[in-house]
PDB file of C-alpha atoms in Angstrom:
ATOM      1  CA  MET A   1       4.388 -45.470   7.892  1.00 39.00           C
ATOM      2  CA  SER A   2       7.318 -44.178   9.955  1.00 39.00           C
ATOM      3  CA  GLY A   3       7.318 -41.100  12.195  1.00 40.00           C
ATOM      4  CA  ALA A   4       9.936 -39.511   9.936  1.00 37.00           C
ATOM      5  CA  ALA A   5       7.682 -39.928   6.894  1.00 37.00           C
ATOM      6  CA  LEU A   6       4.738 -38.413   8.743  1.00 36.00           C
ATOM      7  CA  SER A   7       6.920 -35.497   9.798  1.00 40.00           C
ATOM      8  CA  GLY A   8       8.089 -35.004   6.217  1.00 44.00           C
ATOM      9  CA  LEU A   9       4.511 -34.938   4.916  1.00 48.00           C
ATOM     10  CA  ALA A  10       3.579 -32.372   7.571  1.00 80.00           C
ATOM     11  CA  VAL A  11       6.470 -30.143   6.574  1.00 89.00           C
ATOM     12  CA  ALA A  12       5.622 -30.389   2.873  1.00 87.00           C
ATOM     13  CA  GLU A  13       1.956 -29.583   3.460  1.00 88.00           C
ATOM     14  CA  ARG A  14       2.844 -26.675   5.743  1.00 92.00           C
ATOM     15  CA  ARG A  15       5.183 -25.160   3.198  1.00 90.00           C
ATOM     16  CA  ASP A  16       2.636 -25.655   0.429  1.00 89.00           C
ATOM     17  CA  ARG A  17       0.178 -23.614   2.474  1.00 89.00           C
ATOM     18  CA  ILE A  18       2.775 -20.908   3.036  1.00 90.00           C
ATOM     19  CA  ARG A  19       3.418 -20.704  -0.716  1.00 88.00           C
ATOM     20  CA  ALA A  20      -0.330 -20.538  -1.363  1.00 85.00           C
ATOM     21  CA  ALA A  21      -0.695 -17.666   1.106  1.00 85.00           C
ATOM     22  CA  LEU A  22       2.177 -15.838  -0.588  1.00 84.00           C
ATOM     23  CA  ALA A  23       0.617 -16.309  -4.014  1.00 81.00           C
ATOM     24  CA  LEU A  24      -2.641 -14.830  -2.741  1.00 77.00           C
ATOM     25  CA  ALA A  25      -1.413 -11.844  -0.719  1.00 77.00           C
ATOM     26  CA  GLY A  26       2.208 -11.310  -1.767  1.00 77.00           C
ATOM     27  CA  ARG A  27       3.295 -11.170   1.898  1.00 81.00           C
ATOM     28  CA  VAL A  28       2.889 -13.400   4.959  1.00 85.00           C
ATOM     29  CA  GLU A  29       3.363 -12.699   8.668  1.00 85.00           C
ATOM     30  CA  VAL A  30       5.050 -15.163  11.028  1.00 87.00           C
ATOM     31  CA  GLY A  31       2.472 -14.765  13.793  1.00 85.00           C
ATOM     32  CA  GLU A  32      -0.515 -15.210  11.489  1.00 87.00           C
ATOM     33  CA  LEU A  33       1.036 -18.280   9.855  1.00 89.00           C
ATOM     34  CA  ALA A  34       1.840 -19.862  13.202  1.00 87.00           C
ATOM     35  CA  ALA A  35      -1.768 -19.416  14.329  1.00 87.00           C
ATOM     36  CA  SER A  36      -3.307 -20.720  11.107  1.00 88.00           C
ATOM     37  CA  LEU A  37      -0.929 -23.707  10.853  1.00 90.00           C
ATOM     38  CA  GLY A  38      -1.053 -24.576  14.549  1.00 89.00           C
ATOM     39  CA  VAL A  39       2.709 -24.503  15.031  1.00 90.00           C
ATOM     40  CA  ALA A  40       5.270 -22.410  16.906  1.00 89.00           C
ATOM     41  CA  GLU A  41       6.572 -19.208  15.361  1.00 87.00           C
ATOM     42  CA  GLU A  42      10.096 -20.641  15.310  1.00 88.00           C
ATOM     43  CA  THR A  43       8.792 -23.523  13.150  1.00 91.00           C
ATOM     44  CA  VAL A  44       7.391 -20.995  10.678  1.00 89.00           C
ATOM     45  CA  ARG A  45      10.695 -19.116  10.650  1.00 87.00           C
ATOM     46  CA  ARG A  46      12.517 -22.365   9.783  1.00 89.00           C
ATOM     47  CA  ASP A  47      10.051 -22.937   6.943  1.00 91.00           C
ATOM     48  CA  LEU A  48      10.615 -19.405   5.646  1.00 88.00           C
ATOM     49  CA  ARG A  49      14.386 -19.850   5.769  1.00 85.00           C
ATOM     50  CA  ALA A  50      14.073 -23.093   3.822  1.00 88.00           C
ATOM     51  CA  LEU A  51      11.768 -21.544   1.198  1.00 87.00           C
ATOM     52  CA  GLU A  52      14.078 -18.560   0.889  1.00 79.00           C
ATOM     53  CA  GLY A  53      16.922 -20.971   0.247  1.00 79.00           C
ATOM     54  CA  GLU A  54      14.872 -22.408  -2.625  1.00 81.00           C
ATOM     55  CA  GLY A  55      14.474 -18.930  -4.096  1.00 77.00           C
ATOM     56  CA  LEU A  56      10.707 -18.852  -3.506  1.00 83.00           C
ATOM     57  CA  LEU A  57      10.494 -15.856  -1.197  1.00 81.00           C
ATOM     58  CA  ARG A  58      12.443 -13.173   0.585  1.00 77.00           C
ATOM     59  CA  ARG A  59      12.266 -12.892   4.340  1.00 78.00           C
ATOM     60  CA  ALA A  60      11.280  -9.437   5.588  1.00 70.00           C
ATOM     61  CA  HIS A  61      10.604  -7.868   8.968  1.00 62.00           C
ATOM     62  CA  GLY A  62       8.049 -10.075  10.722  1.00 71.00           C
ATOM     63  CA  GLY A  63       7.416 -12.379   7.775  1.00 79.00           C
ATOM     64  CA  ALA A  64       8.248 -12.782   4.098  1.00 82.00           C
ATOM     65  CA  ILE A  65       7.389 -11.441   0.655  1.00 81.00           C
ATOM     66  CA  SER A  66       6.960 -13.314  -2.597  1.00 75.00           C
ATOM     67  CA  LEU A  67       9.830 -13.386  -5.058  1.00 64.00           C
ATOM     68  CA  GLN A  68       8.397 -15.643  -7.727  1.00 54.00           C
ATOM     69  CA  ALA A  69      10.525 -16.306 -10.794  1.00 40.00           C
ATOM     70  CA  GLY A  70      10.258 -13.508 -13.288  1.00 41.00           C
ATOM     71  CA  VAL A  71       8.769 -10.999 -10.832  1.00 43.00           C
ATOM     72  CA  GLU A  72      10.775  -7.826 -10.518  1.00 44.00           C
ATOM     73  CA  HIS A  73      10.367  -4.704  -8.428  1.00 43.00           C
ATOM     74  CA  PRO A  74      11.404  -1.869 -10.749  1.00 45.00           C
ATOM     75  CA  GLU A  75      12.387   1.562  -9.565  1.00 48.00           C
ATOM     76  CA  PRO A  76       9.476   4.006  -9.656  1.00 51.00           C
ATOM     77  CA  ASP A  77       9.389   6.282 -12.681  1.00 79.00           C
ATOM     78  CA  VAL A  78      11.042   9.654 -12.350  1.00 86.00           C
ATOM     79  CA  ALA A  79       7.847  11.711 -12.046  1.00 90.00           C
ATOM     80  CA  ALA A  80       6.346   9.484  -9.340  1.00 92.00           C
ATOM     81  CA  ARG A  81       9.599   9.520  -7.377  1.00 92.00           C
ATOM     82  CA  ALA A  82       9.863  13.315  -7.597  1.00 93.00           C
ATOM     83  CA  ILE A  83       6.288  13.755  -6.374  1.00 95.00           C
ATOM     84  CA  ALA A  84       6.835  11.237  -3.558  1.00 95.00           C
ATOM     85  CA  GLU A  85       9.907  13.108  -2.340  1.00 95.00           C
ATOM     86  CA  SER A  86       7.881  16.329  -2.228  1.00 96.00           C
ATOM     87  CA  VAL A  87       4.947  14.682  -0.435  1.00 96.00           C
ATOM     88  CA  ARG A  88       7.315  13.167   2.126  1.00 95.00           C
ATOM     89  CA  GLU A  89       7.726  16.670   3.557  1.00 94.00           C
ATOM     90  CA  LEU A  90       3.963  16.791   4.204  1.00 96.00           C
ATOM     91  CA  VAL A  91       4.009  13.656   6.372  1.00 96.00           C
ATOM     92  CA  PRO A  92       5.107  14.634   9.909  1.00 95.00           C
ATOM     93  CA  ILE A  93       7.383  12.387  11.941  1.00 94.00           C
ATOM     94  CA  GLY A  94       5.325  10.045  14.095  1.00 95.00           C
ATOM     95  CA  SER A  95       2.123  10.603  12.131  1.00 97.00           C
ATOM     96  CA  SER A  96      -0.233   8.117  10.485  1.00 97.00           C
ATOM     97  CA  VAL A  97      -0.641   8.107   6.707  1.00 98.00           C
ATOM     98  CA  TYR A  98      -2.842   6.349   4.162  1.00 98.00           C
ATOM     99  CA  LEU A  99      -1.199   5.631   0.794  1.00 97.00           C
ATOM    100  CA  ASP A 100      -3.422   5.062  -2.209  1.00 95.00           C
ATOM    101  CA  ALA A 101      -2.632   2.520  -4.919  1.00 92.00           C
ATOM    102  CA  GLY A 102      -0.421   3.867  -7.696  1.00 91.00           C
ATOM    103  CA  PRO A 103       3.183   4.664  -8.621  1.00 92.00           C
ATOM    104  CA  VAL A 104       3.426   7.646  -6.262  1.00 95.00           C
ATOM    105  CA  GLY A 105       2.125   5.590  -3.332  1.00 95.00           C
ATOM    106  CA  GLU A 106       4.663   2.846  -4.083  1.00 93.00           C
ATOM    107  CA  ALA A 107       7.486   5.380  -4.366  1.00 93.00           C
ATOM    108  CA  LEU A 108       6.503   7.106  -1.117  1.00 96.00           C
ATOM    109  CA  ALA A 109       6.264   3.767   0.724  1.00 95.00           C
ATOM    110  CA  GLY A 110       9.884   3.180  -0.270  1.00 92.00           C
ATOM    111  CA  LEU A 111      10.914   6.462   1.373  1.00 93.00           C
ATOM    112  CA  LEU A 112       9.449   5.675   4.801  1.00 93.00           C
ATOM    113  CA  ASP A 113      11.462   3.663   7.289  1.00 91.00           C
ATOM    114  CA  VAL A 114      11.265   2.896  10.983  1.00 91.00           C
ATOM    115  CA  THR A 115      13.150   6.083  11.936  1.00 91.00           C
ATOM    116  CA  SER A 116      10.255   8.185  10.650  1.00 90.00           C
ATOM    117  CA  GLY A 117       7.932   6.759  13.266  1.00 93.00           C
ATOM    118  CA  VAL A 118       5.205   6.879  10.617  1.00 95.00           C
ATOM    119  CA  ARG A 119       2.386   4.320  10.727  1.00 96.00           C
ATOM    120  CA  MET A 120       1.233   3.497   7.213  1.00 97.00           C
ATOM    121  CA  VAL A 121      -2.120   2.128   6.051  1.00 97.00           C
ATOM    122  CA  THR A 122      -2.928   0.992   2.509  1.00 96.00           C
ATOM    123  CA  ALA A 123      -5.350  -1.166   0.560  1.00 94.00           C
ATOM    124  CA  SER A 124      -2.716  -1.825  -2.105  1.00 93.00           C
ATOM    125  CA  VAL A 125      -0.612  -4.985  -2.020  1.00 92.00           C
ATOM    126  CA  ALA A 126       1.961  -3.296  -4.273  1.00 90.00           C
ATOM    127  CA  VAL A 127       2.324  -0.370  -1.863  1.00 93.00           C
ATOM    128  CA  ALA A 128       2.669  -2.747   1.101  1.00 93.00           C
ATOM    129  CA  LEU A 129       5.332  -4.738  -0.766  1.00 91.00           C
ATOM    130  CA  ALA A 130       7.226  -1.536  -1.590  1.00 91.00           C
ATOM    131  CA  ALA A 131       7.250  -0.739   2.130  1.00 92.00           C
ATOM    132  CA  ALA A 132       8.402  -4.263   2.985  1.00 90.00           C
ATOM    133  CA  LEU A 133      11.434  -3.921   0.698  1.00 87.00           C
ATOM    134  CA  VAL A 134      12.813  -1.067   2.822  1.00 89.00           C
ATOM    135  CA  PRO A 135      15.694  -2.422   4.968  1.00 85.00           C
ATOM    136  CA  GLU A 136      14.005  -1.200   8.174  1.00 89.00           C
ATOM    137  CA  PRO A 137      10.376  -0.696   7.112  1.00 89.00           C
ATOM    138  CA  THR A 138       7.928   1.548   8.877  1.00 93.00           C
ATOM    139  CA  GLU A 139       4.901   0.053  10.624  1.00 94.00           C
ATOM    140  CA  THR A 140       2.564  -0.983   7.806  1.00 95.00           C
ATOM    141  CA  HIS A 141      -1.082  -2.080   7.907  1.00 95.00           C
ATOM    142  CA  LEU A 142      -2.759  -3.647   4.865  1.00 93.00           C
ATOM    143  CA  LEU A 143      -6.543  -3.330   4.856  1.00 92.00           C
ATOM    144  CA  GLY A 144      -8.196  -6.726   4.644  1.00 86.00           C
ATOM    145  CA  GLY A 145     -10.620  -7.846   1.973  1.00 85.00           C
ATOM    146  CA  ALA A 146     -10.707  -9.632  -1.345  1.00 85.00           C
ATOM    147  CA  VAL A 147      -7.641  -8.842  -3.454  1.00 84.00           C
ATOM    148  CA  GLY A 148      -8.627  -8.247  -7.068  1.00 76.00           C
ATOM    149  CA  ALA A 149      -6.744  -8.206 -10.364  1.00 63.00           C
ATOM    150  CA  ALA A 150      -5.397  -4.725  -9.577  1.00 73.00           C
ATOM    151  CA  ALA A 151      -3.755  -6.152  -6.406  1.00 83.00           C
ATOM    152  CA  THR A 152      -5.933  -3.900  -4.246  1.00 88.00           C
ATOM    153  CA  ALA A 153      -8.210  -5.016  -1.425  1.00 88.00           C
ATOM    154  CA  SER A 154     -11.911  -4.385  -1.991  1.00 85.00           C
ATOM    155  CA  GLY A 155     -15.338  -5.529  -0.895  1.00 87.00           C
ATOM    156  CA  ASN A 156     -17.536  -4.997   2.158  1.00 89.00           C
ATOM    157  CA  TRP A 157     -14.807  -5.915   4.628  1.00 88.00           C
ATOM    158  CA  THR A 158     -12.388  -3.380   3.151  1.00 91.00           C
ATOM    159  CA  ARG A 159     -15.013  -0.640   3.142  1.00 91.00           C
ATOM    160  CA  GLU A 160     -15.931  -1.318   6.774  1.00 91.00           C
ATOM    161  CA  LEU A 161     -12.281  -1.241   7.834  1.00 92.00           C
ATOM    162  CA  ALA A 162     -11.718   1.981   5.903  1.00 92.00           C
ATOM    163  CA  ARG A 163     -14.553   3.639   7.832  1.00 91.00           C
ATOM    164  CA  SER A 164     -12.769   2.833  11.096  1.00 92.00           C
ATOM    165  CA  VAL A 165      -9.402   4.242   9.993  1.00 92.00           C
ATOM    166  CA  HIS A 166      -8.434   7.721  11.170  1.00 95.00           C
ATOM    167  CA  VAL A 167      -5.147   8.956   9.705  1.00 97.00           C
ATOM    168  CA  ASP A 168      -3.337  12.269   9.964  1.00 98.00           C
ATOM    169  CA  VAL A 169      -2.590  12.388   6.232  1.00 98.00           C
ATOM    170  CA  ALA A 170      -4.365  10.649   3.339  1.00 98.00           C
ATOM    171  CA  VAL A 171      -2.360  10.592   0.108  1.00 98.00           C
ATOM    172  CA  LEU A 172      -4.827   9.980  -2.714  1.00 97.00           C
ATOM    173  CA  GLU A 173      -3.831   9.132  -6.280  1.00 94.00           C
ATOM    174  CA  PRO A 174      -6.906   9.495  -8.522  1.00 93.00           C
ATOM    175  CA  LEU A 175      -6.927   8.219 -12.089  1.00 87.00           C
ATOM    176  CA  GLY A 176      -8.265  11.566 -13.206  1.00 87.00           C
ATOM    177  CA  LEU A 177     -10.720  14.335 -12.453  1.00 90.00           C
ATOM    178  CA  GLY A 178     -14.355  14.664 -13.376  1.00 86.00           C
ATOM    179  CA  GLY A 179     -15.122  18.358 -13.131  1.00 82.00           C
ATOM    180  CA  GLU A 180     -14.555  19.136  -9.439  1.00 90.00           C
ATOM    181  CA  GLU A 181     -14.295  15.524  -8.284  1.00 92.00           C
ATOM    182  CA  LEU A 182     -11.613  12.852  -8.011  1.00 94.00           C
ATOM    183  CA  LEU A 183     -12.179   9.677 -10.016  1.00 91.00           C
ATOM    184  CA  ALA A 184     -11.346   6.096  -9.001  1.00 90.00           C
ATOM    185  CA  ALA A 185     -11.226   2.916 -11.083  1.00 83.00           C
ATOM    186  CA  ASP A 186     -14.556   1.582  -9.817  1.00 85.00           C
ATOM    187  CA  PRO A 187     -17.309   2.329  -7.264  1.00 89.00           C
ATOM    188  CA  ASP A 188     -15.810  -0.003  -4.660  1.00 89.00           C
ATOM    189  CA  ARG A 189     -12.411   1.704  -4.689  1.00 89.00           C
ATOM    190  CA  ALA A 190     -14.145   5.082  -4.736  1.00 92.00           C
ATOM    191  CA  ALA A 191     -16.054   4.123  -1.574  1.00 93.00           C
ATOM    192  CA  VAL A 192     -12.832   3.115   0.211  1.00 93.00           C
ATOM    193  CA  THR A 193     -11.185   6.392  -0.789  1.00 94.00           C
ATOM    194  CA  ALA A 194     -14.184   8.412   0.378  1.00 95.00           C
ATOM    195  CA  ALA A 195     -14.231   6.617   3.739  1.00 95.00           C
ATOM    196  CA  ILE A 196     -10.533   7.227   4.318  1.00 96.00           C
ATOM    197  CA  ALA A 197     -10.746  10.889   3.281  1.00 96.00           C
ATOM    198  CA  SER A 198     -13.784  11.606   5.456  1.00 94.00           C
ATOM    199  CA  ALA A 199     -11.809  11.010   8.663  1.00 93.00           C
ATOM    200  CA  ALA A 200      -8.344  12.140   7.552  1.00 96.00           C
ATOM    201  CA  GLY A 201      -6.766  15.213   9.084  1.00 97.00           C
ATOM    202  CA  THR A 202      -5.267  16.327   5.773  1.00 97.00           C
ATOM    203  CA  VAL A 203      -5.928  15.134   2.222  1.00 98.00           C
ATOM    204  CA  VAL A 204      -3.099  15.292  -0.302  1.00 98.00           C
ATOM    205  CA  MET A 205      -3.861  14.674  -3.981  1.00 97.00           C
ATOM    206  CA  VAL A 206      -0.993  13.422  -6.140  1.00 96.00           C
ATOM    207  CA  MET A 207      -0.965  12.977  -9.907  1.00 92.00           C
ATOM    208  CA  ALA A 208       1.949  11.930 -12.078  1.00 88.00           C
ATOM    209  CA  GLY A 209      -0.387  11.730 -15.064  1.00 79.00           C
ATOM    210  CA  ARG A 210      -4.034  11.359 -16.010  1.00 70.00           C
ATOM    211  CA  SER A 211      -6.010   8.418 -17.332  1.00 63.00           C
ATOM    212  CA  ASP A 212      -9.401   7.974 -18.960  1.00 57.00           C
ATOM    213  CA  ASP A 213     -10.063   4.877 -16.842  1.00 57.00           C
ATOM    214  CA  GLY A 214     -11.656   6.726 -13.925  1.00 59.00           C
ATOM    215  CA  LEU A 215     -15.264   5.572 -13.687  1.00 75.00           C
ATOM    216  CA  ALA A 216     -16.456   6.499 -10.196  1.00 89.00           C
ATOM    217  CA  VAL A 217     -16.391   9.639  -8.083  1.00 91.00           C
ATOM    218  CA  SER A 218     -14.586   9.324  -4.740  1.00 93.00           C
ATOM    219  CA  ILE A 219     -14.435  12.814  -3.184  1.00 95.00           C
ATOM    220  CA  GLY A 220     -14.740  16.431  -4.228  1.00 95.00           C
ATOM    221  CA  LEU A 221     -11.800  18.746  -4.762  1.00 94.00           C
ATOM    222  CA  ASP A 222     -12.999  20.766  -1.775  1.00 95.00           C
ATOM    223  CA  ARG A 223     -11.506  18.073   0.523  1.00 96.00           C
ATOM    224  CA  VAL A 224      -8.024  18.521  -0.947  1.00 97.00           C
ATOM    225  CA  ALA A 225      -5.624  20.570   1.188  1.00 97.00           C
ATOM    226  CA  HIS A 226      -2.514  19.974  -0.928  1.00 97.00           C
ATOM    227  CA  ALA A 227      -2.014  18.939  -4.540  1.00 96.00           C
ATOM    228  CA  VAL A 228       1.398  17.710  -5.702  1.00 96.00           C
ATOM    229  CA  VAL A 229       1.461  17.084  -9.436  1.00 93.00           C
ATOM    230  CA  VAL A 230       3.602  17.242 -12.556  1.00 91.00           C
ATOM    231  CA  PRO A 231       3.284  20.455 -14.594  1.00 90.00           C
ATOM    232  CA  GLY A 232       0.352  20.533 -16.992  1.00 87.00           C
ATOM    233  CA  VAL A 233      -1.667  17.717 -15.400  1.00 88.00           C
ATOM    234  CA  LEU A 234      -4.194  20.164 -13.908  1.00 90.00           C
ATOM    235  CA  ASP A 235      -5.986  22.635 -16.148  1.00 88.00           C
ATOM    236  CA  ALA A 236      -6.383  26.335 -15.338  1.00 89.00           C
ATOM    237  CA  GLY A 237      -9.913  25.918 -13.981  1.00 90.00           C
ATOM    238  CA  VAL A 238      -8.856  23.277 -11.456  1.00 92.00           C
ATOM    239  CA  LEU A 239      -5.838  25.311 -10.383  1.00 92.00           C
ATOM    240  CA  GLN A 240      -8.047  28.343  -9.808  1.00 93.00           C
ATOM    241  CA  LEU A 241     -10.578  26.311  -7.825  1.00 93.00           C
ATOM    242  CA  LEU A 242      -7.881  24.859  -5.585  1.00 94.00           C
ATOM    243  CA  ALA A 243      -6.449  28.332  -4.997  1.00 93.00           C
ATOM    244  CA  GLU A 244      -9.881  29.727  -4.112  1.00 94.00           C
ATOM    245  CA  GLN A 245     -10.429  27.075  -1.462  1.00 93.00           C
ATOM    246  CA  GLY A 246      -7.012  27.680   0.070  1.00 94.00           C
ATOM    247  CA  ALA A 247      -5.293  24.502  -1.107  1.00 96.00           C
ATOM    248  CA  THR A 248      -1.601  24.597  -1.920  1.00 96.00           C
ATOM    249  CA  VAL A 249      -0.488  23.340  -5.316  1.00 95.00           C
ATOM    250  CA  THR A 250       3.069  22.151  -5.917  1.00 95.00           C
ATOM    251  CA  GLU A 251       4.141  21.333  -9.443  1.00 93.00           C
ATOM    252  CA  VAL A 252       7.143  19.025  -9.467  1.00 91.00           C
ATOM    253  CA  ALA A 253       9.277  18.823 -12.569  1.00 81.00           C
ATOM    254  CA  ALA A 254      10.387  15.267 -13.298  1.00 64.00           C
TER     255      ALA A 254
END
């Protein structure tokens, strides 16, 4: 077999592995790919340019994101966007912020760029992709772990990483409330949320709506410093409790 044929097989296998990594995580980094494939970063960049030319991905700062056929990135709904714009004022320039999975987190990620100096952390692939689509994205860190059907990292690794994260602002997007507690989709996601909130300087709760899918308690309302919600999503008892503990509540009309 000729050297050219061997080279061609190597290229094909390399690009297959890049596509597999994209299918799994939705985003790949040049440096990580170069290390895992045992090639130079410039070789990876050539592969990404070639795959982009085939319409299989879109190159982004430091790597690439998946653009599989039929996958679209719709604009966030009006309520989520309105809440995100309000929350943006609560994230100081140069601070660190954790963005929870959900439409508000995705909308807020799209409002942060490199000029903000904000360092963003998330366990949500969708939120990380929303950040990557910004022309000059802010510094973004995706917590590692097994990515489930909800496109959110979970498992022991994610929980351990969450315990080591210390952010200035944690923006939490619960599915609903159970009495005086925030509810997450499952115990694993609740544990990640609790770990992040325990070391955060400020906790901001955002809600563009409520769902009956919340199954596990993450944190109590007493950890919430700010609540930014659409009108009517919080009942009178919750509003009174937040006021009594000194939290600010902003109702944003869509």
